[in-house]
PDB file of C-alpha atoms in Angstrom:
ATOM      1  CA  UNK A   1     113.836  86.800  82.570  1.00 96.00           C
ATOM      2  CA  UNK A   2     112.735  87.972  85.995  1.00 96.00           C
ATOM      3  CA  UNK A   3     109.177  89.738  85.653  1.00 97.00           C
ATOM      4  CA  UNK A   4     106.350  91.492  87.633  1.00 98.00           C
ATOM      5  CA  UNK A   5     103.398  91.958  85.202  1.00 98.00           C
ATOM      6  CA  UNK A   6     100.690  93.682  86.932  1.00 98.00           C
ATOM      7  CA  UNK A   7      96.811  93.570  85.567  1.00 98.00           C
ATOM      8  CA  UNK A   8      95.142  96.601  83.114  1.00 98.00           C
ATOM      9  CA  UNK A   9      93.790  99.555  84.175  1.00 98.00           C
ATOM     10  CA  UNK A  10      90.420  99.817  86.472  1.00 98.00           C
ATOM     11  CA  UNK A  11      87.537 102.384  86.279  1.00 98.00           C
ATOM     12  CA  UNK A  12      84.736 101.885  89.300  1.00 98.00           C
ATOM     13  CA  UNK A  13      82.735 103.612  91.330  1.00 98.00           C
ATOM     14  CA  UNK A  14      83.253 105.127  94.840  1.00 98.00           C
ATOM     15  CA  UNK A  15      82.097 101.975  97.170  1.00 97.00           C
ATOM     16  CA  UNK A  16      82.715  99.350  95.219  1.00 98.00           C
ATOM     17  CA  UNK A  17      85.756  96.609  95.800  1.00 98.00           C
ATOM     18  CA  UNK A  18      88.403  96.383  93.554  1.00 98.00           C
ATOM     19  CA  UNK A  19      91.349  93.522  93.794  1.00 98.00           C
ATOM     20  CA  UNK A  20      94.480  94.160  91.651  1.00 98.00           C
ATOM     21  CA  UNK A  21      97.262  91.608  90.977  1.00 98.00           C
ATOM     22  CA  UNK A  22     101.016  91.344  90.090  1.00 98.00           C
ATOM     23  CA  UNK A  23     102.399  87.951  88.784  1.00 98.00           C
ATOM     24  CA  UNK A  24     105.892  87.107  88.911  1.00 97.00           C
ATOM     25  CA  UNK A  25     107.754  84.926  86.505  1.00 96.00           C
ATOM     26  CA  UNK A  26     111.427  84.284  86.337  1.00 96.00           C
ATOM     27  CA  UNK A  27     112.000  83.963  90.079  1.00 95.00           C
ATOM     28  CA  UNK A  28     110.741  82.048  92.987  1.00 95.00           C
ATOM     29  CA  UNK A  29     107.456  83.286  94.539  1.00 95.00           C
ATOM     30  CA  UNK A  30     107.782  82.544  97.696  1.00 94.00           C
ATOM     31  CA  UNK A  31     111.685  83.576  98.174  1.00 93.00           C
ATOM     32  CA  UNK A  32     111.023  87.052  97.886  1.00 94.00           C
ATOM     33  CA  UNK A  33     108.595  89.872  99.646  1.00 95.00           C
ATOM     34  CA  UNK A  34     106.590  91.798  97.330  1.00 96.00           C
ATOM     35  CA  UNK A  35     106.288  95.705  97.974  1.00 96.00           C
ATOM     36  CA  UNK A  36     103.252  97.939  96.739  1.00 98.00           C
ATOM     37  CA  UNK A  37     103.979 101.459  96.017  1.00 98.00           C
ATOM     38  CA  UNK A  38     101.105 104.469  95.002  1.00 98.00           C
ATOM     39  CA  UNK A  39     101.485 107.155  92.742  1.00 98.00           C
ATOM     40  CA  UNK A  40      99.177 109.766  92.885  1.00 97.00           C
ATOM     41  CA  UNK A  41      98.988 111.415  89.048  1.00 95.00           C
ATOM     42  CA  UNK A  42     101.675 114.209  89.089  1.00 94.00           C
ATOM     43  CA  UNK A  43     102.732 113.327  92.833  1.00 96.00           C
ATOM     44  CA  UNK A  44     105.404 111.337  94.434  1.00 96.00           C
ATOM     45  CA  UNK A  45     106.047 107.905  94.952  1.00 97.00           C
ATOM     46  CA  UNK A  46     104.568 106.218  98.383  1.00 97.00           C
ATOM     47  CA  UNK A  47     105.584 102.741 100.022  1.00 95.00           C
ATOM     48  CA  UNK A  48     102.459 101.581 100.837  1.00 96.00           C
ATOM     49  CA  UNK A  49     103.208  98.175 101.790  1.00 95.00           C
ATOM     50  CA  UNK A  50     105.263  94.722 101.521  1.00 95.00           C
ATOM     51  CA  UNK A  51     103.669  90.775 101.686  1.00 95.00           C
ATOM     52  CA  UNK A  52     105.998  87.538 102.118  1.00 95.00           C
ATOM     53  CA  UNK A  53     104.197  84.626  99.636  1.00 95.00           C
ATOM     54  CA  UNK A  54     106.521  82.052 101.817  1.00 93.00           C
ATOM     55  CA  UNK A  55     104.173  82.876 104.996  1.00 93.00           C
ATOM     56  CA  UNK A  56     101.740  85.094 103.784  1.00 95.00           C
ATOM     57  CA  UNK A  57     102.851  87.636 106.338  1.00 94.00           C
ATOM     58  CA  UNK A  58     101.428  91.401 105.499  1.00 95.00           C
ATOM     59  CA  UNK A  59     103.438  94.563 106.636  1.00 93.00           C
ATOM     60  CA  UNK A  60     101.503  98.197 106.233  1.00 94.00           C
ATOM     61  CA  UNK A  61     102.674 101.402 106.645  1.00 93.00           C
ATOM     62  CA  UNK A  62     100.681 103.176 108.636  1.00 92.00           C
ATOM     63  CA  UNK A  63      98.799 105.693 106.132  1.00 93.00           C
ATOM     64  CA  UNK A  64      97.870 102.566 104.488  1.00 96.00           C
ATOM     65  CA  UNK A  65      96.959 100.027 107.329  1.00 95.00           C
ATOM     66  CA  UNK A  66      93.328  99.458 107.196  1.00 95.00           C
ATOM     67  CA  UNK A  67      92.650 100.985 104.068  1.00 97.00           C
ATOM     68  CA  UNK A  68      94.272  98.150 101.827  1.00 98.00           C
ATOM     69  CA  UNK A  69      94.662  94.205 102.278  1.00 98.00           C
ATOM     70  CA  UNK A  70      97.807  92.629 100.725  1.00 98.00           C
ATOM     71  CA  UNK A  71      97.237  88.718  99.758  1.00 97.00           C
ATOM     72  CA  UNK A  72      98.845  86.268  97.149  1.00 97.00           C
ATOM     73  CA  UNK A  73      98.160  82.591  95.494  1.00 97.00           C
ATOM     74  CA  UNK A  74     101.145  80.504  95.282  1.00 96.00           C
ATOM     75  CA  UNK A  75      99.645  78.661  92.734  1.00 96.00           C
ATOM     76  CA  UNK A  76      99.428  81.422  90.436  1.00 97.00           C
ATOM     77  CA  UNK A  77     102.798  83.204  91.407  1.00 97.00           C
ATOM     78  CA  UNK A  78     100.452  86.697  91.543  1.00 98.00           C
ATOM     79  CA  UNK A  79     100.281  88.857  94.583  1.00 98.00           C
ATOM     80  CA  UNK A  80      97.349  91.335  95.287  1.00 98.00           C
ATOM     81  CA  UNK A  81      96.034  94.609  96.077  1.00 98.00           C
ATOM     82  CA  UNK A  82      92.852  95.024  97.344  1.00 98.00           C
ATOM     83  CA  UNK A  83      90.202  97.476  98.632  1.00 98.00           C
ATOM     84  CA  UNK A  84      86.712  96.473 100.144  1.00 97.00           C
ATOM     85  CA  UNK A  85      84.943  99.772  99.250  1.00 97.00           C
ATOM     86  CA  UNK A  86      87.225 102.412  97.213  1.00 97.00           C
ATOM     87  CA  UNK A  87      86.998 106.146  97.419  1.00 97.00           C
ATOM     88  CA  UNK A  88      87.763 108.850  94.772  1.00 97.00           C
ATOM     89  CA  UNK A  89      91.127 109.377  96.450  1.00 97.00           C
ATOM     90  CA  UNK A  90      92.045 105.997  95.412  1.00 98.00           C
ATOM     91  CA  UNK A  91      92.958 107.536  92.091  1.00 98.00           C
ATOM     92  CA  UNK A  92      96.409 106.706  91.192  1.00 98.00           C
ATOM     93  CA  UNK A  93      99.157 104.466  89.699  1.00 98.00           C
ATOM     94  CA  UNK A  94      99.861 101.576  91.611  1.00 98.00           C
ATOM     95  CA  UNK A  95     102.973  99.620  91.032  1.00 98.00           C
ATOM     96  CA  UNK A  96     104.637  96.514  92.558  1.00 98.00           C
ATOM     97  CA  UNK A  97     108.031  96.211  92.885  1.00 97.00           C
ATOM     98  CA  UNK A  98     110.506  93.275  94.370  1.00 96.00           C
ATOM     99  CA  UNK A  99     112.245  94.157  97.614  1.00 91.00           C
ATOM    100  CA  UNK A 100     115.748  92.078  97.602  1.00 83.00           C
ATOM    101  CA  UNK A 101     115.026  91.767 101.680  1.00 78.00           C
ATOM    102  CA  UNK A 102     112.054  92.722 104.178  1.00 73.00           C
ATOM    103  CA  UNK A 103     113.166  96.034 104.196  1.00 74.00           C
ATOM    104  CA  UNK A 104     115.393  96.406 100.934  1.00 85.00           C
ATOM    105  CA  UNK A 105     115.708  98.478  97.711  1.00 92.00           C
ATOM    106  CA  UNK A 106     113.310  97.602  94.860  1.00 95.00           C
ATOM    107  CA  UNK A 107     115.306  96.247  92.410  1.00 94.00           C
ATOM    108  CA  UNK A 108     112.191  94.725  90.009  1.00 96.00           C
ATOM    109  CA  UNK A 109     109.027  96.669  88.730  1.00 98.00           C
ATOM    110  CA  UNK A 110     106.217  95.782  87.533  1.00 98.00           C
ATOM    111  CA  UNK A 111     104.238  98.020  84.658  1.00 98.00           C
ATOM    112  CA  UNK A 112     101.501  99.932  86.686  1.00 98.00           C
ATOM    113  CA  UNK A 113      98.227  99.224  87.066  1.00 98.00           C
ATOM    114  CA  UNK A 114      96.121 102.760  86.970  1.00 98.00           C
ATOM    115  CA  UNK A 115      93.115 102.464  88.952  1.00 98.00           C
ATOM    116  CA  UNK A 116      90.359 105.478  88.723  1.00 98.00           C
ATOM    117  CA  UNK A 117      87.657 106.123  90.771  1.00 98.00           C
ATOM    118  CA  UNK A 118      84.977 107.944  89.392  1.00 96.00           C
TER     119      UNK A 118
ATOM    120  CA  UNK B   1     107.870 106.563 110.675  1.00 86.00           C
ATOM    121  CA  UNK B   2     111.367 107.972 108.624  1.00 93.00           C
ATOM    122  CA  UNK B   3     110.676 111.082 107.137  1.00 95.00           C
ATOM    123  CA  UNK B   4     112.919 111.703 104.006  1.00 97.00           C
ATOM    124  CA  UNK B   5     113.544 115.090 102.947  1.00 97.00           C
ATOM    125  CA  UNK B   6     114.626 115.996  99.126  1.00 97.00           C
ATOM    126  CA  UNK B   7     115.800 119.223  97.423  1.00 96.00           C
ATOM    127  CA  UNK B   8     115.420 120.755  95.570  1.00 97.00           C
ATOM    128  CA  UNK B   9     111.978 119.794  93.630  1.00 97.00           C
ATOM    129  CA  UNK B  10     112.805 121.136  90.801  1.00 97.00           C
ATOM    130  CA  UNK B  11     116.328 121.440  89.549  1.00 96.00           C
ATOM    131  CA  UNK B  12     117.102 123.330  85.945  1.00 96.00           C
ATOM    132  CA  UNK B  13     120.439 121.931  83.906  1.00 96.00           C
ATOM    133  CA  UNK B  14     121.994 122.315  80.938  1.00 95.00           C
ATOM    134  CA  UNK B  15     123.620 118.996  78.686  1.00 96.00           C
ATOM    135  CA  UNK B  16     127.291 118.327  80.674  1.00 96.00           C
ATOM    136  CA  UNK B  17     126.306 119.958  83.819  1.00 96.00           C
ATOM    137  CA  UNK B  18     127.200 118.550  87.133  1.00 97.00           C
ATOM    138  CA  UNK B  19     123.675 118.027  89.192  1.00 97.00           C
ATOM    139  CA  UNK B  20     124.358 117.186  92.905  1.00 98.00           C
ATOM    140  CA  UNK B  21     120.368 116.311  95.072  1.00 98.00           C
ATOM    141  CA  UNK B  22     120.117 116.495  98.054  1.00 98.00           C
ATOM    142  CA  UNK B  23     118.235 113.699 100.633  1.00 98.00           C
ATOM    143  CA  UNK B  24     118.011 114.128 104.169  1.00 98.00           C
ATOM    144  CA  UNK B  25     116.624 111.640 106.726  1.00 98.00           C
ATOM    145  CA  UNK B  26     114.437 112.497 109.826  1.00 97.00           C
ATOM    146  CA  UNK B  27     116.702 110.161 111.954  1.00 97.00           C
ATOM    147  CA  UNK B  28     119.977 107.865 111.005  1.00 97.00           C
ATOM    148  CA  UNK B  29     119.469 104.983 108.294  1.00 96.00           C
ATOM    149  CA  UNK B  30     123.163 104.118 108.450  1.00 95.00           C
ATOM    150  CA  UNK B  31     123.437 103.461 104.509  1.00 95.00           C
ATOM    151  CA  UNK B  32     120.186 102.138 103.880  1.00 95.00           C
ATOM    152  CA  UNK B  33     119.108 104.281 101.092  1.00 97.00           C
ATOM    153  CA  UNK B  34     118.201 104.209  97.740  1.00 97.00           C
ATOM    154  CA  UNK B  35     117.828 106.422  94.938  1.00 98.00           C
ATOM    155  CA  UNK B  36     115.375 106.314  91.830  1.00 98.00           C
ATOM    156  CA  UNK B  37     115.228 107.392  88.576  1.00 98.00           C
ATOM    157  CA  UNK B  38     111.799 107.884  86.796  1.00 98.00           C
ATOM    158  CA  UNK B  39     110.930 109.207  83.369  1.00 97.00           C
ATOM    159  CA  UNK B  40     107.292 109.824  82.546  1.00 94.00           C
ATOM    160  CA  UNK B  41     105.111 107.100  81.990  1.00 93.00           C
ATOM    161  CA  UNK B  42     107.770 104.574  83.094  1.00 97.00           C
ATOM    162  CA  UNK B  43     108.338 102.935  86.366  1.00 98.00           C
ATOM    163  CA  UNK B  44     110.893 104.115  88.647  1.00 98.00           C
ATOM    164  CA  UNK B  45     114.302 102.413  87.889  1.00 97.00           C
ATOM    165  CA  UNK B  46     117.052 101.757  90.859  1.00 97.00           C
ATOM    166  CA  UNK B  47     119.939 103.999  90.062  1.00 97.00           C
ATOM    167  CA  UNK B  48     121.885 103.464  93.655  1.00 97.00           C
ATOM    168  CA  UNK B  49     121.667 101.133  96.663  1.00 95.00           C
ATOM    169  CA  UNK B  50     123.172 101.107  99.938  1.00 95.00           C
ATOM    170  CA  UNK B  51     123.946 104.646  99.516  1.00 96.00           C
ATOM    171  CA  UNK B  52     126.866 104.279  97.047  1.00 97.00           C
ATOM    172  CA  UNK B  53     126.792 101.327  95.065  1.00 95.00           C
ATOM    173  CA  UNK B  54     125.943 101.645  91.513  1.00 96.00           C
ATOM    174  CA  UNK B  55     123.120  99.192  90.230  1.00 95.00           C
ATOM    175  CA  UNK B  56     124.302  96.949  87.229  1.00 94.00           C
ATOM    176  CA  UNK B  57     124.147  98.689  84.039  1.00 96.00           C
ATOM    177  CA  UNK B  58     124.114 102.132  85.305  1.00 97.00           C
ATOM    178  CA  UNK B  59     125.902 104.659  84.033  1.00 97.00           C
ATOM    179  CA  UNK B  60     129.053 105.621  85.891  1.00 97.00           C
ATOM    180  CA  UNK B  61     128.274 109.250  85.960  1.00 97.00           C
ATOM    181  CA  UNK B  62     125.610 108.678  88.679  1.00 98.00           C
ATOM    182  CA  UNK B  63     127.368 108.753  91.887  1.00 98.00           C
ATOM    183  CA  UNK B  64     125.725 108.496  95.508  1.00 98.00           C
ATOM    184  CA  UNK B  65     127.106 109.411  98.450  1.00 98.00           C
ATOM    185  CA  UNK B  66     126.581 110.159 102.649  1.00 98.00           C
ATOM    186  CA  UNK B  67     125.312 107.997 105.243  1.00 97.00           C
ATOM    187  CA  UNK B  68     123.406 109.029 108.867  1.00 97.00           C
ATOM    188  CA  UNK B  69     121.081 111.369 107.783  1.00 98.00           C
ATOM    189  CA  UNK B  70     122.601 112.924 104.621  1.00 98.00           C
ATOM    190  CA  UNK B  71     123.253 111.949 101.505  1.00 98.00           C
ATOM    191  CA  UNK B  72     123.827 113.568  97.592  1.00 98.00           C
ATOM    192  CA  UNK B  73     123.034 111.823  94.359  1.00 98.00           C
ATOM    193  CA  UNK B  74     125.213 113.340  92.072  1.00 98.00           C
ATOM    194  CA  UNK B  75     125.435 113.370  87.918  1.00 97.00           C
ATOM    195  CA  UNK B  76     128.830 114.696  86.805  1.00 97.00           C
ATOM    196  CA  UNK B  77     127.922 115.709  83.571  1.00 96.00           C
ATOM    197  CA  UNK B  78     124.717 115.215  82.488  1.00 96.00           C
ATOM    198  CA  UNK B  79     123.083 113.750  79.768  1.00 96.00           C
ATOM    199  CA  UNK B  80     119.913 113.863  77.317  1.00 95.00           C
ATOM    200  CA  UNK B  81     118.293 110.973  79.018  1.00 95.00           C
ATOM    201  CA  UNK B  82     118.857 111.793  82.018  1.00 96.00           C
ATOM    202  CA  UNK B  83     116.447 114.422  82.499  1.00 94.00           C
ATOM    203  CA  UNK B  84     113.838 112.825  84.813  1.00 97.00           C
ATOM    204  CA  UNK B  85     112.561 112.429  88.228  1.00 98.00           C
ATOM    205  CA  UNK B  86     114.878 111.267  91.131  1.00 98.00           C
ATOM    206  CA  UNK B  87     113.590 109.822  94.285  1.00 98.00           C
ATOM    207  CA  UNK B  88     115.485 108.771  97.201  1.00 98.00           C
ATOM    208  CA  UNK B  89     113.961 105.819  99.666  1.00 97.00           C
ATOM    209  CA  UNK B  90     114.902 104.928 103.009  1.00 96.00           C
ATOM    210  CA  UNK B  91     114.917 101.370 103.606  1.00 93.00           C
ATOM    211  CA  UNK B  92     116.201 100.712 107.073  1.00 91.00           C
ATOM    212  CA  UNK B  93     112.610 100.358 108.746  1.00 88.00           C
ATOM    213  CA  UNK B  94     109.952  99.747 105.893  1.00 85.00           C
ATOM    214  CA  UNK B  95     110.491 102.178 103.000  1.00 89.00           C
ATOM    215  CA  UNK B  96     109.953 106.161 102.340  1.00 94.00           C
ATOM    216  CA  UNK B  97     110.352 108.095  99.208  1.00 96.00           C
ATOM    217  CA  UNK B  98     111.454 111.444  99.196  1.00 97.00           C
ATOM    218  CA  UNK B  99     109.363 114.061  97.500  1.00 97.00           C
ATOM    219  CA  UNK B 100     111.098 113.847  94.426  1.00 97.00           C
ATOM    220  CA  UNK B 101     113.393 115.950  92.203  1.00 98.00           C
ATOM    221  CA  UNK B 102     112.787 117.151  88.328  1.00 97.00           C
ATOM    222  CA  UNK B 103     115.729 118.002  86.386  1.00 97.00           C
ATOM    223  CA  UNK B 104     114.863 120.085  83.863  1.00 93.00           C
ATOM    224  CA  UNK B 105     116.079 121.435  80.907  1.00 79.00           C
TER     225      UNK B 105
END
């Protein structure tokens, strides 16, 4: 069964670095981008991102470029979300999803992983 | 960047109703689009790809449409579960969501 389980849920303070991840099982890593989406509580859904594991090549939208890095480990199948110093509007859902092409319709979710900045 | 435009946000129905939402595009996507369904607590769920084509296992009642910079999600008669959240999402350079729509009871 194709899968995207994404870590628990994250409480930290405003300035500290955070790294989230998303492992994928069922599928092959690498044959596949992997596309990060936000979710502010009560809001709408934003694209914030996509990362090929074949060449580890990183595409940002631009609300998100510099804020975020995108990164994975082959080894472990998991792809990641991190921030080098997060800020109270940080707070949201964060999902990863499977695009079926660089630019292509998310056709796989992963759970959520609820990050809070406080 | 591709702007996507829903509407309504907030769309009230009654059980058998025919719901029709609207997504517009800030410049043409051909048929590049996408729509979501999302129930609370949940991830979203493809509904509709390419515009028109029905994801496997989805209800025939969902029906997409349009292409350019228009295009209509449309339930023909609607049912209990499908009061949700719709997004649509552009995906001919990157991806955008649209706002979102809540059908309502």
């Amino acid at each position: 069964e194709e899968r995207l389980v994404q870590s628990g849920p994250e409480l930290k303070k405003p300035g500290e670095s955070l790294r989230i991840s998303c492992r994928v099982s069922g599928y092959s890593f690498t044959t596949y981008w992997i596309a990060w989406v936000r979710q502010v509580p009560g809001k709408g859904l934003e694209w914030m991102g996509i990362f090929y594991p074949g060449d580890s090549e990183a595409r940002y939208s631009p609300s998100f470029r510099g804020q975020v890095t995108l990164s994975a480990d082959k080894s472990l199948n998991t792809a990641y979300l991190q921030w080098s110093s997060v800020e109270a509007s940080d707070t949201a859902l964060y999902y990863c999803a499977r695009p079926l092409s660089e630019a292509g319709r998310l056709d796989l979710w992963g759970q959520g992983t609820m990050v809070t900045v406080s | 960047d591709i702007q996507m435009t829903q509407s309504p946000s907030t769309l009230s129905a009654s059980i058998g109703d025919r719901v029709t939402i609207t997504c517009r595009a800030s410049q043409s996507i051909s048929n590049w689009l996408a729509w979501y369904q999302q129930k609370p607590g949940r991830a979203p769920r493809l509904l509709i790809y390419k515009a028109s084509t029905l994801e496997r296992g989805v209800p025939s009642r969902f029906r997409g449409s349009g292409s350019g910079t228009e295009f209509t999600l449309t339930i023909t008669s609607l049912q209990p579960d499908d009061f949700a959240t719709y997004y649509c999402q552009q995906y001919d350079f990157y991806g955008t969501f649209g706002q979102g729509t809540k059908v309502d009871i």
